[in-house]
mmCIF file of C-alpha atoms in Angstrom:
data_model
loop_
_atom_site.group_PDB
_atom_site.id
_atom_site.type_symbol
_atom_site.label_atom_id
_atom_site.label_comp_id
_atom_site.label_asym_id
_atom_site.label_seq_id
_atom_site.Cartn_x
_atom_site.Cartn_y
_atom_site.Cartn_z
ATOM 1 C CA UNK A 97 152.784 60.521 -72.601
ATOM 2 C CA UNK A 98 153.086 64.069 -71.254
ATOM 3 C CA UNK A 99 149.521 64.813 -72.405
ATOM 4 C CA UNK A 100 148.166 62.483 -69.730
ATOM 5 C CA UNK A 101 148.204 62.981 -65.958
ATOM 6 C CA UNK A 102 149.563 59.466 -65.497
ATOM 7 C CA UNK A 103 153.368 59.263 -65.296
ATOM 8 C CA UNK A 104 153.650 55.991 -67.205
ATOM 9 C CA UNK A 105 157.439 55.841 -67.040
ATOM 10 C CA UNK A 106 157.307 56.161 -63.245
ATOM 11 C CA UNK A 107 154.606 53.486 -63.064
ATOM 12 C CA UNK A 108 156.682 51.120 -65.182
ATOM 13 C CA UNK A 109 159.673 51.533 -62.879
ATOM 14 C CA UNK A 110 157.559 50.069 -60.086
ATOM 15 C CA UNK A 111 157.150 46.769 -62.000
ATOM 16 C CA UNK A 112 160.392 44.721 -62.198
ATOM 17 C CA UNK A 113 158.895 42.193 -64.634
ATOM 18 C CA UNK A 114 158.589 44.841 -67.339
ATOM 19 C CA UNK A 115 162.368 44.772 -67.898
ATOM 20 C CA UNK A 116 162.466 41.043 -68.674
ATOM 21 C CA UNK A 117 164.493 40.313 -71.831
ATOM 22 C CA UNK A 118 163.155 37.973 -74.526
ATOM 23 C CA UNK A 119 165.221 37.184 -77.627
ATOM 24 C CA UNK A 120 167.075 40.466 -77.416
ATOM 25 C CA UNK A 121 164.011 42.615 -76.742
ATOM 26 C CA UNK A 122 162.100 43.658 -73.653
ATOM 27 C CA UNK A 123 158.997 41.587 -72.951
ATOM 28 C CA UNK A 124 155.610 43.100 -73.746
ATOM 29 C CA UNK A 125 152.946 42.012 -71.272
ATOM 30 C CA UNK A 126 149.564 41.959 -72.987
ATOM 31 C CA UNK A 127 148.418 39.070 -70.758
ATOM 32 C CA UNK A 128 147.143 41.242 -67.907
ATOM 33 C CA UNK A 129 143.572 39.880 -68.101
ATOM 34 C CA UNK A 130 144.994 36.495 -67.066
ATOM 35 C CA UNK A 131 146.956 38.111 -64.241
ATOM 36 C CA UNK A 132 148.689 41.471 -64.011
ATOM 37 C CA UNK A 133 152.313 42.045 -63.099
ATOM 38 C CA UNK A 134 153.006 43.380 -59.610
ATOM 39 C CA UNK A 135 154.906 46.369 -58.241
ATOM 40 C CA UNK A 136 158.057 45.537 -56.315
ATOM 41 C CA UNK A 137 156.411 46.745 -53.119
ATOM 42 C CA UNK A 138 153.827 43.952 -53.426
ATOM 43 C CA UNK A 139 156.507 41.266 -53.612
ATOM 44 C CA UNK A 140 158.382 42.989 -50.764
ATOM 45 C CA UNK A 141 155.238 43.007 -48.605
ATOM 46 C CA UNK A 142 154.716 39.276 -49.156
ATOM 47 C CA UNK A 143 158.336 38.525 -48.279
ATOM 48 C CA UNK A 144 158.349 40.883 -45.290
ATOM 49 C CA UNK A 145 155.284 39.240 -43.807
ATOM 50 C CA UNK A 146 156.703 35.727 -44.206
ATOM 51 C CA UNK A 147 160.054 36.720 -42.720
ATOM 52 C CA UNK A 148 158.983 39.038 -39.920
ATOM 53 C CA UNK A 149 155.357 38.410 -38.939
ATOM 54 C CA UNK A 150 154.394 34.899 -40.016
ATOM 55 C CA UNK A 151 151.854 33.682 -37.441
ATOM 56 C CA UNK A 152 148.259 32.697 -36.952
ATOM 57 C CA UNK A 153 145.664 35.039 -35.497
ATOM 58 C CA UNK A 154 144.641 35.633 -31.914
ATOM 59 C CA UNK A 155 147.899 34.749 -30.176
ATOM 60 C CA UNK A 156 149.295 36.683 -27.232
ATOM 61 C CA UNK A 157 152.703 37.288 -28.729
ATOM 62 C CA UNK A 158 154.252 39.801 -31.097
ATOM 63 C CA UNK A 159 154.016 38.137 -34.501
ATOM 64 C CA UNK A 160 150.408 37.101 -33.941
ATOM 65 C CA UNK A 161 149.438 40.603 -32.845
ATOM 66 C CA UNK A 162 151.267 42.008 -35.867
ATOM 67 C CA UNK A 163 149.329 39.631 -38.104
ATOM 68 C CA UNK A 164 146.045 40.727 -36.555
ATOM 69 C CA UNK A 165 146.957 44.376 -37.095
ATOM 70 C CA UNK A 166 147.939 43.760 -40.720
ATOM 71 C CA UNK A 167 144.668 41.956 -41.419
ATOM 72 C CA UNK A 168 142.707 44.875 -39.967
ATOM 73 C CA UNK A 169 144.636 47.364 -42.108
ATOM 74 C CA UNK A 170 144.108 45.224 -45.191
ATOM 75 C CA UNK A 171 140.384 44.905 -44.582
ATOM 76 C CA UNK A 172 140.080 48.679 -44.169
ATOM 77 C CA UNK A 173 142.036 49.200 -47.402
ATOM 78 C CA UNK A 174 139.851 46.770 -49.339
ATOM 79 C CA UNK A 175 136.739 48.428 -47.934
ATOM 80 C CA UNK A 176 137.994 51.680 -49.438
ATOM 81 C CA UNK A 177 138.821 49.819 -52.642
ATOM 82 C CA UNK A 178 135.298 48.451 -53.181
ATOM 83 C CA UNK A 179 133.518 51.525 -51.823
ATOM 84 C CA UNK A 180 132.067 50.559 -48.447
ATOM 85 C CA UNK A 181 132.472 52.142 -45.018
ATOM 86 C CA UNK A 182 132.006 48.750 -43.306
ATOM 87 C CA UNK A 183 135.292 46.767 -43.320
ATOM 88 C CA UNK A 184 133.651 43.774 -41.637
ATOM 89 C CA UNK A 185 131.707 43.132 -44.847
ATOM 90 C CA UNK A 186 134.986 42.405 -46.681
ATOM 91 C CA UNK A 187 135.807 38.685 -46.897
ATOM 92 C CA UNK A 188 139.106 37.180 -48.058
ATOM 93 C CA UNK A 189 139.447 33.836 -49.820
ATOM 94 C CA UNK A 190 141.643 31.895 -52.271
ATOM 95 C CA UNK A 191 140.185 33.478 -55.429
ATOM 96 C CA UNK A 192 136.919 34.698 -56.918
ATOM 97 C CA UNK A 193 135.868 31.249 -58.124
ATOM 98 C CA UNK A 194 136.384 29.512 -54.773
ATOM 99 C CA UNK A 195 134.556 32.280 -52.918
ATOM 100 C CA UNK A 196 131.673 32.112 -55.383
ATOM 101 C CA UNK A 197 131.374 28.325 -55.155
ATOM 102 C CA UNK A 198 131.260 28.501 -51.353
ATOM 103 C CA UNK A 199 128.812 31.383 -51.345
ATOM 104 C CA UNK A 200 126.554 29.762 -53.936
ATOM 105 C CA UNK A 201 126.046 26.768 -51.609
ATOM 106 C CA UNK A 202 124.846 29.087 -48.876
ATOM 107 C CA UNK A 203 122.556 30.995 -51.235
ATOM 108 C CA UNK A 204 121.076 27.787 -52.629
ATOM 109 C CA UNK A 205 119.753 26.888 -49.170
ATOM 110 C CA UNK A 206 117.336 29.827 -49.539
ATOM 111 C CA UNK A 207 115.995 28.691 -52.931
ATOM 112 C CA UNK A 208 113.292 26.181 -53.793
ATOM 113 C CA UNK A 209 111.725 24.482 -56.795
ATOM 114 C CA UNK A 210 110.133 27.058 -59.080
ATOM 115 C CA UNK A 211 112.674 29.772 -58.273
ATOM 116 C CA UNK A 212 114.762 31.150 -61.142
ATOM 117 C CA UNK A 213 118.410 32.181 -61.320
ATOM 118 C CA UNK A 214 119.731 34.356 -64.146
ATOM 119 C CA UNK A 215 123.260 34.132 -65.565
ATOM 120 C CA UNK A 216 124.643 35.444 -68.865
ATOM 121 C CA UNK A 217 126.475 34.156 -71.925
ATOM 122 C CA UNK A 218 128.915 37.053 -71.703
ATOM 123 C CA UNK A 219 130.433 36.031 -68.384
ATOM 124 C CA UNK A 220 133.469 34.192 -67.135
ATOM 125 C CA UNK A 221 132.380 30.692 -66.129
ATOM 126 C CA UNK A 222 133.307 31.480 -62.521
ATOM 127 C CA UNK A 223 130.105 33.517 -62.322
ATOM 128 C CA UNK A 224 128.028 30.961 -64.198
ATOM 129 C CA UNK A 225 128.709 27.338 -63.251
ATOM 130 C CA UNK A 226 128.646 27.847 -59.442
ATOM 131 C CA UNK A 227 125.116 29.220 -59.772
ATOM 132 C CA UNK A 228 124.046 26.563 -62.281
ATOM 133 C CA UNK A 229 125.151 23.796 -59.907
ATOM 134 C CA UNK A 230 123.642 25.491 -56.866
ATOM 135 C CA UNK A 231 120.328 25.934 -58.678
ATOM 136 C CA UNK A 232 120.374 22.284 -59.727
ATOM 137 C CA UNK A 233 120.822 21.203 -56.116
ATOM 138 C CA UNK A 234 117.974 23.460 -54.978
ATOM 139 C CA UNK A 235 115.626 22.460 -57.798
ATOM 140 C CA UNK A 236 115.650 26.005 -59.196
ATOM 141 C CA UNK A 237 115.686 26.885 -62.889
ATOM 142 C CA UNK A 238 118.562 28.674 -64.635
ATOM 143 C CA UNK A 239 117.926 31.234 -67.379
ATOM 144 C CA UNK A 240 120.757 32.422 -69.661
ATOM 145 C CA UNK A 241 120.743 35.998 -70.933
ATOM 146 C CA UNK A 242 121.979 36.164 -74.501
ATOM 147 C CA UNK A 243 124.529 38.523 -76.039
ATOM 148 C CA UNK A 244 124.419 40.584 -79.218
ATOM 149 C CA UNK A 245 126.925 38.976 -81.602
ATOM 150 C CA UNK A 246 127.551 42.114 -83.673
ATOM 151 C CA UNK A 247 129.241 44.072 -80.878
ATOM 152 C CA UNK A 248 129.345 41.321 -78.199
ATOM 153 C CA UNK A 249 127.319 43.266 -75.654
ATOM 154 C CA UNK A 250 124.702 41.965 -73.269
ATOM 155 C CA UNK A 251 121.185 41.764 -74.678
ATOM 156 C CA UNK A 252 119.377 43.954 -72.173
ATOM 157 C CA UNK A 253 115.999 43.298 -73.783
ATOM 158 C CA UNK A 254 116.548 39.595 -73.216
ATOM 159 C CA UNK A 255 117.409 40.291 -69.582
ATOM 160 C CA UNK A 256 114.266 42.344 -69.069
ATOM 161 C CA UNK A 257 112.199 39.571 -70.634
ATOM 162 C CA UNK A 258 113.644 36.952 -68.296
ATOM 163 C CA UNK A 259 113.202 38.864 -65.041
ATOM 164 C CA UNK A 260 110.062 37.976 -63.109
ATOM 165 C CA UNK A 261 108.686 37.545 -59.615
ATOM 166 C CA UNK A 262 110.311 34.095 -59.655
ATOM 167 C CA UNK A 263 113.834 35.503 -60.081
ATOM 168 C CA UNK A 264 115.950 35.077 -56.962
ATOM 169 C CA UNK A 265 119.412 36.037 -58.189
ATOM 170 C CA UNK A 266 121.023 37.772 -61.151
ATOM 171 C CA UNK A 267 124.730 36.951 -61.571
ATOM 172 C CA UNK A 268 126.541 39.192 -64.029
ATOM 173 C CA UNK A 269 130.021 40.532 -64.713
ATOM 174 C CA UNK A 270 130.959 44.188 -64.576
ATOM 175 C CA UNK A 271 133.228 43.784 -67.622
ATOM 176 C CA UNK A 272 133.894 40.925 -70.034
ATOM 177 C CA UNK A 273 137.309 39.341 -69.571
ATOM 178 C CA UNK A 274 137.210 38.169 -73.198
ATOM 179 C CA UNK A 275 136.119 41.205 -75.225
ATOM 180 C CA UNK A 276 136.135 44.074 -72.734
ATOM 181 C CA UNK A 277 132.417 44.977 -72.788
ATOM 182 C CA UNK A 278 131.337 46.963 -69.728
ATOM 183 C CA UNK A 279 127.886 45.982 -68.521
ATOM 184 C CA UNK A 280 125.436 48.600 -67.140
ATOM 185 C CA UNK A 281 125.457 46.990 -63.701
ATOM 186 C CA UNK A 282 123.688 49.841 -61.899
ATOM 187 C CA UNK A 283 120.773 49.531 -64.323
ATOM 188 C CA UNK A 284 120.849 45.730 -64.105
ATOM 189 C CA UNK A 285 120.751 45.958 -60.320
ATOM 190 C CA UNK A 286 117.803 48.354 -60.423
ATOM 191 C CA UNK A 287 115.870 46.054 -62.738
ATOM 192 C CA UNK A 288 116.660 42.999 -60.621
ATOM 193 C CA UNK A 289 115.643 44.704 -57.395
ATOM 194 C CA UNK A 290 112.368 45.822 -58.960
ATOM 195 C CA UNK A 291 111.696 42.143 -59.630
ATOM 196 C CA UNK A 292 112.617 41.250 -56.031
ATOM 197 C CA UNK A 293 115.928 39.571 -56.947
ATOM 198 C CA UNK A 294 119.427 39.933 -55.529
ATOM 199 C CA UNK A 295 122.507 40.759 -57.609
ATOM 200 C CA UNK A 296 125.958 39.139 -57.485
ATOM 201 C CA UNK A 297 128.577 41.063 -59.468
ATOM 202 C CA UNK A 298 131.861 39.711 -60.795
ATOM 203 C CA UNK A 299 134.193 42.728 -60.740
ATOM 204 C CA UNK A 300 137.376 40.735 -61.420
ATOM 205 C CA UNK A 301 138.067 42.130 -64.877
ATOM 206 C CA UNK A 302 136.657 45.556 -64.080
ATOM 207 C CA UNK A 303 138.860 46.261 -61.055
ATOM 208 C CA UNK A 304 142.215 46.841 -62.847
ATOM 209 C CA UNK A 305 140.634 49.473 -65.111
ATOM 210 C CA UNK A 306 137.880 51.320 -63.241
ATOM 211 C CA UNK A 307 136.825 52.173 -59.716
ATOM 212 C CA UNK A 308 134.730 49.488 -58.031
ATOM 213 C CA UNK A 309 131.766 51.190 -56.347
ATOM 214 C CA UNK A 310 129.336 48.824 -54.646
ATOM 215 C CA UNK A 311 127.433 51.741 -53.102
ATOM 216 C CA UNK A 312 126.809 53.435 -56.445
ATOM 217 C CA UNK A 313 125.939 50.151 -58.132
ATOM 218 C CA UNK A 314 123.479 49.220 -55.386
ATOM 219 C CA UNK A 315 124.358 45.519 -55.710
ATOM 220 C CA UNK A 316 124.003 42.937 -52.966
ATOM 221 C CA UNK A 317 127.327 41.128 -53.432
ATOM 222 C CA UNK A 318 130.498 41.757 -55.425
ATOM 223 C CA UNK A 319 133.702 39.810 -55.829
ATOM 224 C CA UNK A 320 137.134 40.472 -57.319
ATOM 225 C CA UNK A 321 140.631 38.966 -57.401
ATOM 226 C CA UNK A 322 143.762 40.852 -56.337
ATOM 227 C CA UNK A 323 146.024 39.195 -58.889
ATOM 228 C CA UNK A 324 144.140 41.083 -61.594
ATOM 229 C CA UNK A 325 144.740 44.492 -59.963
ATOM 230 C CA UNK A 326 148.494 44.237 -59.375
ATOM 231 C CA UNK A 327 148.427 42.050 -56.269
ATOM 232 C CA UNK A 328 149.025 38.379 -55.419
ATOM 233 C CA UNK A 329 146.606 35.485 -55.873
ATOM 234 C CA UNK A 330 143.756 36.308 -53.495
ATOM 235 C CA UNK A 331 139.982 36.648 -53.736
ATOM 236 C CA UNK A 332 137.878 39.391 -52.135
ATOM 237 C CA UNK A 333 134.124 39.236 -51.537
ATOM 238 C CA UNK A 334 131.895 42.067 -50.364
ATOM 239 C CA UNK A 335 128.286 41.654 -49.312
ATOM 240 C CA UNK A 336 125.538 43.606 -47.627
ATOM 241 C CA UNK A 337 125.944 43.289 -43.872
ATOM 242 C CA UNK A 338 122.381 42.120 -43.263
ATOM 243 C CA UNK A 339 122.665 39.359 -45.862
ATOM 244 C CA UNK A 340 126.098 38.182 -44.748
ATOM 245 C CA UNK A 341 124.782 38.079 -41.193
ATOM 246 C CA UNK A 342 121.539 36.207 -41.805
ATOM 247 C CA UNK A 343 122.754 33.679 -44.388
ATOM 248 C CA UNK A 344 124.035 30.422 -42.954
ATOM 249 C CA UNK A 345 127.648 29.769 -43.935
ATOM 250 C CA UNK A 346 129.388 26.422 -44.273
ATOM 251 C CA UNK A 347 131.966 26.718 -41.523
ATOM 252 C CA UNK A 348 133.676 24.829 -38.722
ATOM 253 C CA UNK A 349 132.069 24.819 -35.285
ATOM 254 C CA UNK A 350 135.059 26.594 -33.761
ATOM 255 C CA UNK A 351 134.811 29.547 -36.159
ATOM 256 C CA UNK A 352 133.111 32.689 -34.879
ATOM 257 C CA UNK A 353 129.579 33.257 -36.208
ATOM 258 C CA UNK A 354 130.390 36.964 -36.496
ATOM 259 C CA UNK A 355 131.488 38.876 -39.582
ATOM 260 C CA UNK A 356 133.689 38.515 -41.437
ATOM 261 C CA UNK A 357 135.103 35.306 -39.960
ATOM 262 C CA UNK A 358 132.008 33.177 -40.590
ATOM 263 C CA UNK A 359 132.678 33.390 -44.342
ATOM 264 C CA UNK A 360 136.418 32.690 -44.302
ATOM 265 C CA UNK A 361 137.124 28.963 -44.292
ATOM 266 C CA UNK A 362 140.351 27.944 -42.565
ATOM 267 C CA UNK A 363 143.540 29.896 -42.025
ATOM 268 C CA UNK A 364 143.823 32.672 -44.569
ATOM 269 C CA UNK A 365 146.673 33.452 -46.948
ATOM 270 C CA UNK A 366 148.187 36.128 -44.712
ATOM 271 C CA UNK A 367 151.135 36.865 -46.980
ATOM 272 C CA UNK A 368 148.751 37.255 -49.913
ATOM 273 C CA UNK A 369 146.600 39.638 -47.882
ATOM 274 C CA UNK A 370 149.713 41.664 -47.005
ATOM 275 C CA UNK A 371 150.559 41.847 -50.701
ATOM 276 C CA UNK A 372 147.013 42.902 -51.555
ATOM 277 C CA UNK A 373 147.228 45.707 -49.010
ATOM 278 C CA UNK A 374 150.409 46.855 -50.776
ATOM 279 C CA UNK A 375 148.645 46.720 -54.163
ATOM 280 C CA UNK A 376 145.863 48.999 -52.919
ATOM 281 C CA UNK A 377 148.477 51.323 -51.443
ATOM 282 C CA UNK A 378 150.249 51.422 -54.820
ATOM 283 C CA UNK A 379 147.034 52.539 -56.527
ATOM 284 C CA UNK A 380 146.289 55.076 -53.793
ATOM 285 C CA UNK A 381 149.806 56.522 -54.057
ATOM 286 C CA UNK A 382 149.341 56.799 -57.812
ATOM 287 C CA UNK A 383 146.173 58.793 -57.141
ATOM 288 C CA UNK A 384 147.945 61.066 -54.657
ATOM 289 C CA UNK A 385 150.595 61.745 -57.283
ATOM 290 C CA UNK A 386 148.101 62.872 -59.930
ATOM 291 C CA UNK A 387 145.842 64.658 -57.399
ATOM 292 C CA UNK A 388 147.911 65.857 -54.401
ATOM 293 C CA UNK A 389 144.884 67.612 -52.937
ATOM 294 C CA UNK A 390 143.019 64.392 -52.047
ATOM 295 C CA UNK A 391 142.571 63.729 -48.341
ATOM 296 C CA UNK A 392 141.316 60.135 -48.119
ATOM 297 C CA UNK A 393 142.364 56.798 -49.570
ATOM 298 C CA UNK A 394 139.036 56.424 -51.384
ATOM 299 C CA UNK A 395 139.510 59.837 -52.999
ATOM 300 C CA UNK A 396 143.069 58.860 -53.957
ATOM 301 C CA UNK A 397 141.797 55.654 -55.559
ATOM 302 C CA UNK A 398 139.172 57.615 -57.442
ATOM 303 C CA UNK A 399 141.873 59.957 -58.777
ATOM 304 C CA UNK A 400 144.087 57.006 -59.724
ATOM 305 C CA UNK A 401 141.367 55.305 -61.728
ATOM 306 C CA UNK A 402 140.412 58.553 -63.403
ATOM 307 C CA UNK A 403 144.000 58.879 -64.656
ATOM 308 C CA UNK A 404 144.236 55.176 -65.525
ATOM 309 C CA UNK A 405 140.975 55.314 -67.459
ATOM 310 C CA UNK A 406 142.037 58.352 -69.475
ATOM 311 C CA UNK A 407 145.368 56.810 -70.396
ATOM 312 C CA UNK A 408 143.916 53.392 -71.193
ATOM 313 C CA UNK A 409 141.321 54.971 -73.477
ATOM 314 C CA UNK A 410 144.176 56.682 -75.322
ATOM 315 C CA UNK A 411 145.914 53.315 -75.716
ATOM 316 C CA UNK A 412 142.701 51.580 -76.797
ATOM 317 C CA UNK A 413 141.981 54.166 -79.485
ATOM 318 C CA UNK A 414 145.513 53.871 -80.834
ATOM 319 C CA UNK A 415 145.418 50.073 -80.874
ATOM 320 C CA UNK A 416 142.120 50.006 -82.758
ATOM 321 C CA UNK A 417 143.407 52.513 -85.301
ATOM 322 C CA UNK A 418 146.463 50.338 -85.884
ATOM 323 C CA UNK A 419 144.965 46.860 -86.156
ATOM 324 C CA UNK A 420 141.525 47.445 -87.681
ATOM 325 C CA UNK A 421 143.024 48.197 -91.137
ATOM 326 C CA UNK A 422 144.834 44.830 -91.160
ATOM 327 C CA UNK A 423 143.055 42.752 -93.799
ATOM 328 C CA UNK A 424 143.510 39.376 -92.144
ATOM 329 C CA UNK A 425 142.710 40.459 -88.572
ATOM 330 C CA UNK A 426 139.210 40.760 -87.102
ATOM 331 C CA UNK A 427 138.567 42.474 -83.792
ATOM 332 C CA UNK A 428 135.657 41.146 -81.728
ATOM 333 C CA UNK A 429 133.371 43.378 -79.706
ATOM 334 C CA UNK A 430 133.013 47.160 -79.662
ATOM 335 C CA UNK A 431 135.312 48.654 -82.308
ATOM 336 C CA UNK A 432 133.821 52.122 -82.686
ATOM 337 C CA UNK A 433 136.287 54.577 -81.130
ATOM 338 C CA UNK A 434 133.317 56.770 -80.194
ATOM 339 C CA UNK A 435 132.131 53.977 -77.872
ATOM 340 C CA UNK A 436 135.350 53.376 -75.950
ATOM 341 C CA UNK A 437 133.578 54.364 -72.739
ATOM 342 C CA UNK A 438 131.513 51.181 -73.075
ATOM 343 C CA UNK A 439 134.512 48.883 -72.833
ATOM 344 C CA UNK A 440 137.803 48.303 -71.047
ATOM 345 C CA UNK A 441 140.967 47.958 -73.204
ATOM 346 C CA UNK A 442 140.784 44.191 -73.587
ATOM 347 C CA UNK A 443 140.609 43.065 -77.203
ATOM 348 C CA UNK A 444 140.160 39.613 -78.681
ATOM 349 C CA UNK A 445 141.144 39.108 -82.287
ATOM 350 C CA UNK A 446 140.990 36.405 -84.934
ATOM 351 C CA UNK A 447 143.397 35.885 -87.794
ATOM 352 C CA UNK A 448 142.177 34.753 -91.192
ATOM 353 C CA UNK A 449 144.925 32.153 -91.578
ATOM 354 C CA UNK A 450 146.430 31.358 -88.166
ATOM 355 C CA UNK A 451 144.706 29.620 -85.281
ATOM 356 C CA UNK A 452 144.777 31.618 -82.025
ATOM 357 C CA UNK A 453 147.393 29.282 -80.510
ATOM 358 C CA UNK A 454 149.659 29.721 -83.539
ATOM 359 C CA UNK A 455 149.172 33.467 -83.447
ATOM 360 C CA UNK A 456 150.124 33.483 -79.760
ATOM 361 C CA UNK A 457 153.240 31.469 -80.609
ATOM 362 C CA UNK A 458 154.186 33.935 -83.356
ATOM 363 C CA UNK A 459 153.868 36.858 -80.933
ATOM 364 C CA UNK A 460 155.553 35.015 -78.084
ATOM 365 C CA UNK A 461 158.675 34.400 -80.155
ATOM 366 C CA UNK A 462 158.888 38.173 -80.546
ATOM 367 C CA UNK A 463 158.585 38.803 -76.829
ATOM 368 C CA UNK A 464 154.911 39.762 -76.961
ATOM 369 C CA UNK A 465 152.918 37.862 -74.340
ATOM 370 C CA UNK A 466 149.254 37.399 -75.276
ATOM 371 C CA UNK A 467 146.890 34.653 -74.163
ATOM 372 C CA UNK A 468 144.795 32.442 -76.438
ATOM 373 C CA UNK A 469 141.715 30.275 -75.866
ATOM 374 C CA UNK A 470 138.327 31.050 -74.360
ATOM 375 C CA UNK A 471 139.680 32.540 -71.105
ATOM 376 C CA UNK A 472 136.961 30.634 -69.199
ATOM 377 C CA UNK A 473 134.352 32.753 -71.003
ATOM 378 C CA UNK A 474 133.144 29.463 -72.419
ATOM 379 C CA UNK A 475 129.538 30.438 -73.142
ATOM 380 C CA UNK A 476 130.694 33.495 -75.079
ATOM 381 C CA UNK A 477 133.156 31.469 -77.144
ATOM 382 C CA UNK A 478 130.466 28.865 -77.862
ATOM 383 C CA UNK A 479 127.900 31.532 -78.759
ATOM 384 C CA UNK A 480 130.297 33.068 -81.288
ATOM 385 C CA UNK A 481 131.156 29.659 -82.742
ATOM 386 C CA UNK A 482 134.811 29.877 -81.730
ATOM 387 C CA UNK A 483 135.290 26.613 -79.868
ATOM 388 C CA UNK A 484 137.620 24.860 -79.472
ATOM 389 C CA UNK A 485 140.280 27.307 -80.624
ATOM 390 C CA UNK A 486 138.889 30.441 -79.047
ATOM 391 C CA UNK A 487 140.511 33.824 -79.611
ATOM 392 C CA UNK A 488 143.782 35.710 -79.180
ATOM 393 C CA UNK A 489 143.456 38.286 -76.411
ATOM 394 C CA UNK A 490 145.377 41.543 -76.148
ATOM 395 C CA UNK A 491 144.926 43.071 -72.716
ATOM 396 C CA UNK A 492 146.158 46.610 -72.104
ATOM 397 C CA UNK A 493 146.912 47.949 -68.636
ATOM 398 C CA UNK A 494 148.225 51.283 -67.450
ATOM 399 C CA UNK A 495 151.826 50.066 -67.617
ATOM 400 C CA UNK A 496 151.583 49.367 -71.355
ATOM 401 C CA UNK A 497 152.777 51.865 -73.969
ATOM 402 C CA UNK A 498 152.256 53.082 -77.511
ATOM 403 C CA UNK A 499 155.654 51.626 -78.420
ATOM 404 C CA UNK A 500 154.490 48.182 -77.317
ATOM 405 C CA UNK A 501 151.390 48.481 -79.484
ATOM 406 C CA UNK A 502 153.664 49.394 -82.397
ATOM 407 C CA UNK A 503 155.620 46.176 -81.802
ATOM 408 C CA UNK A 504 152.365 44.225 -81.868
ATOM 409 C CA UNK A 505 151.309 45.888 -85.109
ATOM 410 C CA UNK A 506 154.676 45.155 -86.687
ATOM 411 C CA UNK A 507 154.438 41.501 -85.660
ATOM 412 C CA UNK A 508 150.927 41.216 -87.095
ATOM 413 C CA UNK A 509 152.040 42.921 -90.301
ATOM 414 C CA UNK A 510 154.586 40.160 -90.802
ATOM 415 C CA UNK A 511 151.632 37.827 -91.363
ATOM 416 C CA UNK A 512 149.913 39.932 -94.006
#
């Protein structure tokens, strides 16, 4: 641990859930891709808001003013988190899927018969079905970009072949929530823009592992969910100001037509937003610890993710070295340790004898929490011929340890 700038022991102390006992052992949380654990400060922020500042916006009394101030601080923090200097382009909502469904309806109003929308077979269904349904309603055609089964990466040649002057939108994930593949989203955005199309990025699975950077990517819209990056259940959408302004939103008459309110339906989850602010502050404080010289929150976040990425790559290499030799276990996706920069440390495995659900049960009885199924990456699971059972997913985050991987290996060795 001392070889890495990240103080993992200190990080773990921030997460109360990590001390949970299971059958005489401490729980191992490898289910982060389904929802990370949260630092105590996040839970405290949620409780503090509900106890001390629970009110709606715009009132002329203390708790309402305090709520307004918290929302402004949270929006500024999330602007730093995604990499924009325009906090009014940050929109809060229930989750990524709900935000995408609502936004897809607005986008579909700008499409017509003959237009084409591109989605991929590598993605979470939350960035597929909303666009498929919106295209259907608009009379547009949907094209599906294939994946390469050998290493479960996006087939970029197929994408290039499907782009044309008819393409209106390319919807793609930054990282696969099933097998960890990182997509070259800056290149995808460049190609889409050359064809005259817009780009909607799903950064949900990317955000716990790497720095979201909408400016560097050049995308038009990006969305993520706080409960994947150590916060509560909340969705966050960013979009280019000009597009958020000119697109017609589905909203109540009483809601302001100005940003960001025109895109936020109903009263927001204020306590969840307070918790999300605390999650961003946790990451920024982590960055200030590893790089005390930083002067801005964005720089602190960049330092935090640099340290997180280095440590997670160390964990990923160790995990692969431990489980690849197991005769009855097959790892899906990129397995070459020289290509770890092309993936996040999320691994799906298959066992020669046990179904994924049975394998999850075996691990769960030993206090190792790992999810099974298709993880809503339905097209990927279908393409690999894994339905209906799916896969067993091992998701590493910066609070996981080598010792936990050793427990996983020991549990898998029991099945050899």
